[in-house]
Short mmCIF file of C-alpha atoms and ligand atoms in Angstrom, two decimals:
data_model
loop_
_atom_site.label_atom_id
_atom_site.label_comp_id
_atom_site.label_asym_id
_atom_site.label_seq_id
_atom_site.Cartn_x
_atom_site.Cartn_y
_atom_site.Cartn_z
CA MET S 630 28.39 160.94 -62.24
CA ASN S 631 29.61 163.88 -64.32
CA GLU S 632 28.76 167.05 -62.36
CA MET S 633 27.70 168.84 -65.53
CA HIS S 634 25.12 166.21 -66.41
CA ASN S 635 21.52 167.12 -65.56
CA PRO S 636 20.40 164.27 -63.24
CA TYR S 637 16.88 164.32 -64.74
CA LEU S 638 18.18 163.72 -68.29
CA PRO S 639 18.55 160.12 -69.42
CA TYR S 640 21.44 158.89 -71.53
CA PRO S 641 20.30 157.54 -74.90
CA VAL S 642 20.93 153.80 -75.30
CA ARG S 643 20.27 151.22 -78.03
CA VAL S 644 18.71 147.87 -77.20
CA ASP S 645 21.42 145.43 -78.25
CA GLN S 646 19.86 142.15 -77.12
CA VAL S 647 16.67 140.97 -75.43
CA VAL S 648 16.72 137.60 -73.64
CA THR S 649 13.53 136.01 -72.31
CA GLU S 650 14.58 134.53 -68.98
CA THR S 651 11.57 132.70 -67.58
CA GLU S 652 9.00 130.17 -68.82
CA ASP S 653 6.14 132.61 -68.25
CA GLU S 654 7.99 135.13 -70.52
CA LYS S 655 7.34 137.86 -67.92
CA LEU S 656 11.04 138.43 -67.20
CA LYS S 657 13.35 139.68 -69.89
CA THR S 658 16.94 140.86 -69.76
CA PHE S 659 17.76 143.94 -71.83
CA LYS S 660 21.35 144.49 -72.89
CA LEU S 661 21.78 148.19 -73.64
CA VAL S 662 24.61 150.02 -75.41
CA PHE S 663 25.25 153.74 -74.92
CA LEU S 664 24.82 155.71 -78.14
CA ASN S 665 27.63 158.06 -77.01
CA PRO S 666 30.66 156.09 -75.75
CA GLU S 667 31.57 158.88 -73.29
CA ASP S 668 28.22 158.32 -71.55
CA GLU S 669 29.38 154.82 -70.63
CA GLU S 670 32.28 156.39 -68.70
CA ARG S 671 29.93 158.81 -66.98
CA PHE S 672 27.65 155.94 -66.00
CA ASP S 673 30.22 154.75 -63.44
CA TYR S 674 28.34 152.26 -61.25
CA VAL S 675 28.90 149.83 -58.39
CA PRO S 676 26.97 146.53 -57.85
CA GLY S 677 23.82 147.22 -55.84
CA GLN S 678 22.91 150.46 -57.60
CA PHE S 679 19.87 151.01 -59.80
CA ALA S 680 18.88 153.25 -62.69
CA GLU S 681 15.69 154.71 -64.11
CA LEU S 682 14.84 153.10 -67.45
CA SER S 683 12.85 155.49 -69.58
CA ILE S 684 10.66 154.99 -72.58
CA PRO S 685 10.27 158.32 -74.36
CA GLY S 686 6.76 159.72 -73.90
CA LYS S 687 5.67 156.84 -71.66
CA GLY S 688 7.54 157.14 -68.36
CA GLU S 689 10.40 155.72 -66.37
CA ILE S 690 10.85 152.99 -63.75
CA PRO S 691 13.61 152.17 -61.25
CA ILE S 692 15.39 148.89 -62.06
CA GLY S 693 18.45 147.34 -60.39
CA ILE S 694 21.57 147.14 -62.57
CA ALA S 695 22.06 143.46 -63.46
CA SER S 696 25.39 143.80 -65.27
CA SER S 697 28.69 144.18 -63.46
CA PRO S 698 31.05 147.13 -63.96
CA THR S 699 33.66 144.50 -64.93
CA GLU S 700 31.57 143.81 -68.06
CA LYS S 701 32.41 146.50 -70.59
CA GLY S 702 30.54 147.87 -73.60
CA PHE S 703 27.00 147.42 -72.27
CA ILE S 704 24.75 147.53 -69.23
CA SER S 705 21.91 145.13 -68.56
CA PHE S 706 18.63 145.05 -66.67
CA THR S 707 16.15 142.26 -66.01
CA VAL S 708 12.59 143.52 -66.01
CA ASN S 709 9.41 141.88 -64.74
CA GLU S 710 6.35 142.84 -66.76
CA VAL S 711 3.93 144.05 -64.09
CA GLY S 712 2.28 147.21 -65.40
CA LEU S 713 2.42 150.21 -67.65
CA VAL S 714 6.08 151.13 -68.16
CA SER S 715 7.44 147.61 -67.74
CA GLY S 716 4.85 146.57 -70.34
CA TYR S 717 6.19 149.15 -72.81
CA LEU S 718 9.72 147.97 -72.03
CA HIS S 719 8.76 144.43 -72.91
CA MET S 720 7.76 145.67 -76.36
CA MET S 721 11.30 146.96 -76.99
CA ARG S 722 13.15 145.10 -79.70
CA GLU S 723 16.79 144.98 -80.74
CA GLY S 724 17.80 148.27 -82.36
CA TYR S 725 15.21 150.42 -80.53
CA VAL S 726 16.47 153.52 -78.71
CA MET S 727 15.44 154.37 -75.13
CA GLY S 728 16.93 156.16 -72.09
CA VAL S 729 18.80 155.29 -68.91
CA ARG S 730 19.15 157.73 -66.01
CA GLY S 731 21.68 157.03 -63.29
CA PRO S 732 23.46 155.30 -61.73
CA LEU S 733 21.29 155.96 -58.67
CA GLY S 734 21.27 155.02 -55.00
CA ASN S 735 23.93 153.46 -52.83
CA TRP S 736 25.53 150.03 -53.19
CA TYR S 737 26.49 146.90 -51.30
CA PRO S 738 29.23 147.63 -48.72
CA TRP S 739 32.17 146.45 -50.84
CA GLU S 740 34.87 147.84 -48.52
CA GLU S 741 33.45 145.78 -45.64
CA MET S 742 32.94 142.69 -47.80
CA GLU S 743 36.56 142.61 -48.95
CA GLY S 744 38.63 140.14 -46.94
CA ARG S 745 35.50 138.42 -45.61
CA ASN S 746 33.27 135.46 -46.40
CA VAL S 747 30.29 136.60 -48.43
CA VAL S 748 26.85 134.98 -48.24
CA ILE S 749 24.40 135.94 -50.99
CA ILE S 750 20.74 135.05 -50.50
CA GLY S 751 18.25 135.78 -53.26
CA GLY S 752 14.74 134.88 -54.25
CA GLY S 753 12.64 135.42 -57.33
CA PHE S 754 13.41 138.21 -59.74
CA ALA S 755 15.26 140.28 -57.12
CA PHE S 756 18.37 138.29 -58.04
CA THR S 757 19.41 141.01 -60.54
CA THR S 758 21.83 143.10 -58.47
CA LEU S 759 23.04 139.87 -56.85
CA ARG S 760 23.97 138.62 -60.33
CA SER S 761 25.91 141.88 -60.78
CA SER S 762 27.67 141.25 -57.46
CA ILE S 763 28.55 137.63 -58.22
CA VAL S 764 30.00 138.49 -61.65
CA TYR S 765 31.95 141.32 -60.02
CA MET S 766 33.41 139.09 -57.28
CA LEU S 767 34.27 136.26 -59.69
CA ASP S 768 36.16 138.60 -62.02
CA PRO S 769 39.79 137.44 -62.05
CA GLY S 770 40.88 140.89 -60.86
CA ASN S 771 38.56 140.73 -57.84
CA ARG S 772 38.15 137.10 -56.75
CA GLY S 773 41.23 137.24 -54.49
CA LYS S 774 39.70 140.10 -52.49
CA PHE S 775 36.96 137.89 -51.03
CA LYS S 776 37.11 134.69 -48.98
CA GLU S 777 34.40 132.04 -49.42
CA ILE S 778 31.41 132.99 -51.53
CA THR S 779 28.18 131.11 -50.75
CA VAL S 780 25.02 131.66 -52.78
CA VAL S 781 21.49 130.50 -51.98
CA TYR S 782 19.11 131.38 -54.79
CA GLY S 783 15.56 130.17 -55.21
CA ALA S 784 12.63 130.50 -57.56
CA ARG S 785 9.17 128.96 -57.63
CA THR S 786 10.02 126.44 -60.39
CA PRO S 787 13.11 125.60 -62.49
CA GLY S 788 11.60 127.56 -65.38
CA MET S 789 11.40 130.70 -63.23
CA LEU S 790 15.14 130.84 -62.46
CA LEU S 791 17.03 133.74 -64.03
CA TYR S 792 20.38 133.48 -65.83
CA LYS S 793 20.19 129.66 -66.18
CA ASP S 794 23.38 129.27 -68.25
CA GLU S 795 25.39 131.35 -65.81
CA LEU S 796 23.98 129.47 -62.81
CA ALA S 797 25.14 126.22 -64.45
CA SER S 798 28.62 127.64 -65.07
CA TRP S 799 28.92 128.90 -61.47
CA GLU S 800 27.81 125.45 -60.26
CA ARG S 801 30.85 123.96 -61.99
CA ARG S 802 33.33 126.34 -60.31
CA GLU S 803 35.16 125.49 -57.13
CA ASP S 804 35.54 129.07 -55.91
CA ILE S 805 31.83 129.67 -55.31
CA GLN S 806 29.38 127.46 -53.38
CA MET S 807 26.05 127.49 -55.20
CA HIS S 808 22.82 126.26 -53.59
CA ILE S 809 20.03 126.63 -56.11
CA THR S 810 16.54 125.72 -54.99
CA VAL S 811 12.96 125.66 -56.24
CA ASP S 812 9.78 125.67 -54.19
CA GLY S 813 8.70 122.56 -56.03
CA THR S 814 8.98 120.68 -59.33
CA ASP S 815 7.73 117.47 -60.97
CA ASP S 816 10.88 117.31 -63.10
CA PRO S 817 12.67 114.04 -62.28
CA GLY S 818 15.85 115.50 -63.85
CA TRP S 819 16.03 118.35 -61.32
CA LYS S 820 19.38 117.89 -59.60
CA TYR S 821 19.49 120.81 -57.18
CA ASN S 822 17.58 121.59 -53.96
CA ARG S 823 13.87 121.68 -53.26
CA GLY S 824 12.49 123.94 -50.56
CA PHE S 825 12.08 127.59 -49.64
CA VAL S 826 15.13 129.84 -49.55
CA PRO S 827 15.18 130.38 -45.72
CA ALA S 828 15.13 126.59 -45.10
CA ILE S 829 17.94 125.97 -47.61
CA ALA S 830 19.92 128.87 -46.12
CA LYS S 831 19.55 127.30 -42.68
CA GLU S 832 20.83 123.99 -44.04
CA LYS S 833 23.68 125.28 -46.21
CA VAL S 834 25.10 128.46 -44.67
CA ARG S 835 27.68 127.13 -42.28
CA SER S 836 28.71 130.03 -40.13
CA ALA S 837 28.57 133.76 -39.56
CA ASP S 838 32.27 133.90 -38.74
CA ASP S 839 33.92 136.78 -40.54
CA ALA S 840 30.95 136.81 -42.94
CA ILE S 841 28.60 139.40 -44.35
CA ALA S 842 25.21 138.44 -45.78
CA ILE S 843 23.45 140.22 -48.66
CA VAL S 844 19.76 139.43 -48.90
CA CYS S 845 17.48 140.42 -51.75
CA GLY S 846 14.05 139.01 -52.44
CA PRO S 847 10.34 139.25 -51.79
CA PRO S 848 9.32 140.53 -48.32
CA VAL S 849 8.18 137.08 -47.14
CA MET S 850 11.56 135.57 -47.99
CA ILE S 851 13.35 138.38 -46.16
CA ARG S 852 11.07 137.99 -43.14
CA TYR S 853 11.91 134.29 -42.74
CA THR S 854 15.60 134.58 -43.71
CA GLN S 855 16.35 137.26 -41.11
CA PRO S 856 15.89 134.93 -38.06
CA VAL S 857 17.91 132.20 -39.80
CA LEU S 858 20.85 134.57 -40.20
CA GLU S 859 20.47 135.98 -36.71
CA GLY S 860 20.32 132.39 -35.40
CA LEU S 861 23.61 131.64 -37.16
CA GLY S 862 25.12 134.60 -35.32
CA PHE S 863 25.09 137.33 -37.98
CA PRO S 864 24.85 140.68 -36.15
CA PRO S 865 22.34 143.14 -37.72
CA GLU S 866 25.19 145.32 -39.08
CA ARG S 867 26.34 142.37 -41.20
CA ILE S 868 22.92 141.56 -42.68
CA ILE S 869 22.48 143.78 -45.74
CA LEU S 870 19.11 144.20 -47.47
CA SER S 871 18.04 145.96 -50.64
CA LEU S 872 14.58 147.58 -50.63
CA GLU S 873 12.19 148.17 -53.52
CA MET S 874 9.96 151.13 -52.64
CA ARG S 875 7.75 153.03 -55.04
CA MET S 876 9.90 155.86 -56.48
CA LYS S 877 9.61 158.77 -58.81
CA CYS S 878 12.63 161.08 -59.10
CA GLY S 879 15.25 158.62 -57.81
CA ILE S 880 17.44 161.46 -56.50
CA GLY S 881 15.91 162.47 -53.15
CA MET S 882 13.86 165.39 -54.50
CA CYS S 883 10.20 164.35 -54.75
CA GLY S 884 9.63 162.71 -51.34
CA ARG S 885 7.91 159.66 -52.86
CA CYS S 886 10.07 156.97 -51.28
CA ASN S 887 10.74 158.04 -47.72
CA ILE S 888 10.77 155.81 -44.65
CA GLY S 889 10.93 158.13 -41.65
CA GLU S 890 13.72 160.57 -42.41
CA ARG S 891 15.42 158.39 -44.98
CA TYR S 892 14.87 158.36 -48.74
CA VAL S 893 15.19 154.85 -50.14
CA CYS S 894 16.31 156.20 -53.54
CA LYS S 895 19.19 158.26 -52.18
CA ASP S 896 20.10 156.85 -48.73
CA GLY S 897 19.36 153.31 -50.04
CA PRO S 898 18.16 151.09 -51.59
CA VAL S 899 20.81 149.15 -49.64
CA PHE S 900 20.49 149.21 -45.83
CA SER S 901 21.86 147.05 -43.06
CA LEU S 902 19.35 145.41 -40.77
CA ALA S 903 20.84 147.52 -37.98
CA GLN S 904 19.90 150.68 -39.91
CA LEU S 905 16.40 149.40 -40.71
CA LYS S 906 15.76 148.59 -37.07
CA GLN S 907 16.12 152.34 -36.38
CA LEU S 908 13.40 153.23 -38.94
CA PRO S 909 9.59 152.96 -38.77
CA PRO S 910 8.50 149.49 -40.04
CA GLU S 911 7.10 150.78 -43.35
CA TYR S 912 9.23 148.75 -45.70
C1 FAD J 89 15.60 150.22 -56.30
C2 FAD J 89 14.63 149.40 -57.11
C3 FAD J 89 15.09 148.36 -57.91
C4 FAD J 89 14.21 147.60 -58.66
N1 FAD J 89 14.72 146.62 -59.44
C5 FAD J 89 13.90 145.91 -60.24
C6 FAD J 89 14.44 144.95 -61.13
O1 FAD J 89 15.66 144.71 -61.20
N2 FAD J 89 13.58 144.30 -61.95
C7 FAD J 89 12.21 144.53 -61.90
O2 FAD J 89 11.48 143.90 -62.68
N3 FAD J 89 11.67 145.43 -61.05
C8 FAD J 89 12.48 146.14 -60.23
N4 FAD J 89 11.94 147.08 -59.39
C9 FAD J 89 10.47 147.27 -59.37
C10 FAD J 89 10.01 148.14 -60.55
O3 FAD J 89 10.50 149.45 -60.37
C11 FAD J 89 8.49 148.16 -60.67
O4 FAD J 89 8.02 146.87 -60.98
C12 FAD J 89 8.07 149.14 -61.74
O5 FAD J 89 8.26 150.45 -61.28
C13 FAD J 89 6.61 148.94 -62.15
O6 FAD J 89 6.27 149.96 -63.05
P1 FAD J 89 5.10 149.79 -64.11
O7 FAD J 89 4.85 151.13 -64.72
O8 FAD J 89 5.39 148.68 -65.06
O9 FAD J 89 3.90 149.31 -63.20
P2 FAD J 89 2.63 150.17 -62.68
O10 FAD J 89 1.65 150.24 -63.81
O11 FAD J 89 3.08 151.44 -62.04
O12 FAD J 89 2.14 149.19 -61.52
C14 FAD J 89 1.78 147.83 -61.79
C15 FAD J 89 1.85 147.00 -60.52
O13 FAD J 89 3.21 146.97 -60.02
C16 FAD J 89 3.26 147.41 -58.69
N5 FAD J 89 4.48 148.23 -58.50
C17 FAD J 89 4.81 149.35 -59.13
N6 FAD J 89 6.00 149.83 -58.70
C18 FAD J 89 6.44 148.96 -57.78
C19 FAD J 89 7.61 148.89 -56.97
N7 FAD J 89 8.58 149.80 -56.98
N8 FAD J 89 7.73 147.83 -56.14
C20 FAD J 89 6.77 146.90 -56.09
N9 FAD J 89 5.65 146.91 -56.83
C21 FAD J 89 5.48 147.92 -57.66
C22 FAD J 89 2.03 148.28 -58.52
O14 FAD J 89 1.60 148.32 -57.18
C23 FAD J 89 1.03 147.55 -59.38
O15 FAD J 89 0.47 146.46 -58.70
C24 FAD J 89 12.80 147.85 -58.62
C25 FAD J 89 12.32 148.90 -57.82
C26 FAD J 89 13.22 149.66 -57.08
C27 FAD J 89 12.70 150.78 -56.26
S1 FES J 90 12.00 158.84 -55.46
FE1 FES J 90 11.95 160.98 -55.20
S2 FES J 90 12.69 161.24 -53.16
FE2 FES J 90 13.03 159.12 -53.59
#
């Protein structure tokens, strides 16, 4: 981030496109374009980071960055409509102007992931920064840096999956092993897996050898995926989790998001299981 930029001041952005992702219309992806092109350069991010999306006069909320830095000219975020600010966000239409503050937080451990097998495990709407990571790794300039890429991604129903067109295109590729699953469906045309993410991970992830696992999803999914990965032989340093705590400032100043001595907004949101085992179990 530019040192001269006040970290509390959002960059102005224009809503370029709004895509409704899920059948319940609660999840929408917002493609945002910086009003000042130099702000795009200042917003120099890495997959795994988040930003504060702000609606003038209404408030701001932390949201994981769903686009990849290899995608130029825009940034995108997928937002679940759960309350006040996310509700205002869902009213945003193409052409509206709002603010983005960031990038904030740390990121997935890319230096350690390079040269290794990468296992991505995601559930529900927490797939956003995993989408960023997959697009980043599949970029022609980056794909050679990683060995096998295995993805297990699940949602409650087919209609609740995010990024359906991209999932289909990744399914067709040979350089990424996709294992999409739904908790259940009556659709006879459903051609992927059925079952909860931890069970599909147990069935499909072959080995922990030279591999690092990134896990992002609801707490119950994380709770049941952790023993599966440990059972496969992943040491806690190579199980990486992203946390979603309540936050306010996003820059380690207000004390809203601490777990023990750590601030999730600044020291995280990405932690290894080894690091989390050192902290009080408040996450
Ligand atoms: C690092 C990080 C990344 C995130 N990434 C995404 C993302 O990519 N997409 C997305 O849709 N959401 C994401 N979230 C969650 C998002 O920030 C909250 O849903 C949002 O702040 C809710 O604000 P609101 O004003 O709409 O809801 P409020 O009116 O404040 O609250 C409505 C309901 O949402 C619950 N809630 C509020 N904040 C959170 C929170 N941080 N975590 C869990 N529940 C919460 C409240 O308990 C309440 O039940 C992320 C959170 C963090 C910390
Ligand atoms: S949100 Fe303010 S310290 Fe983390």
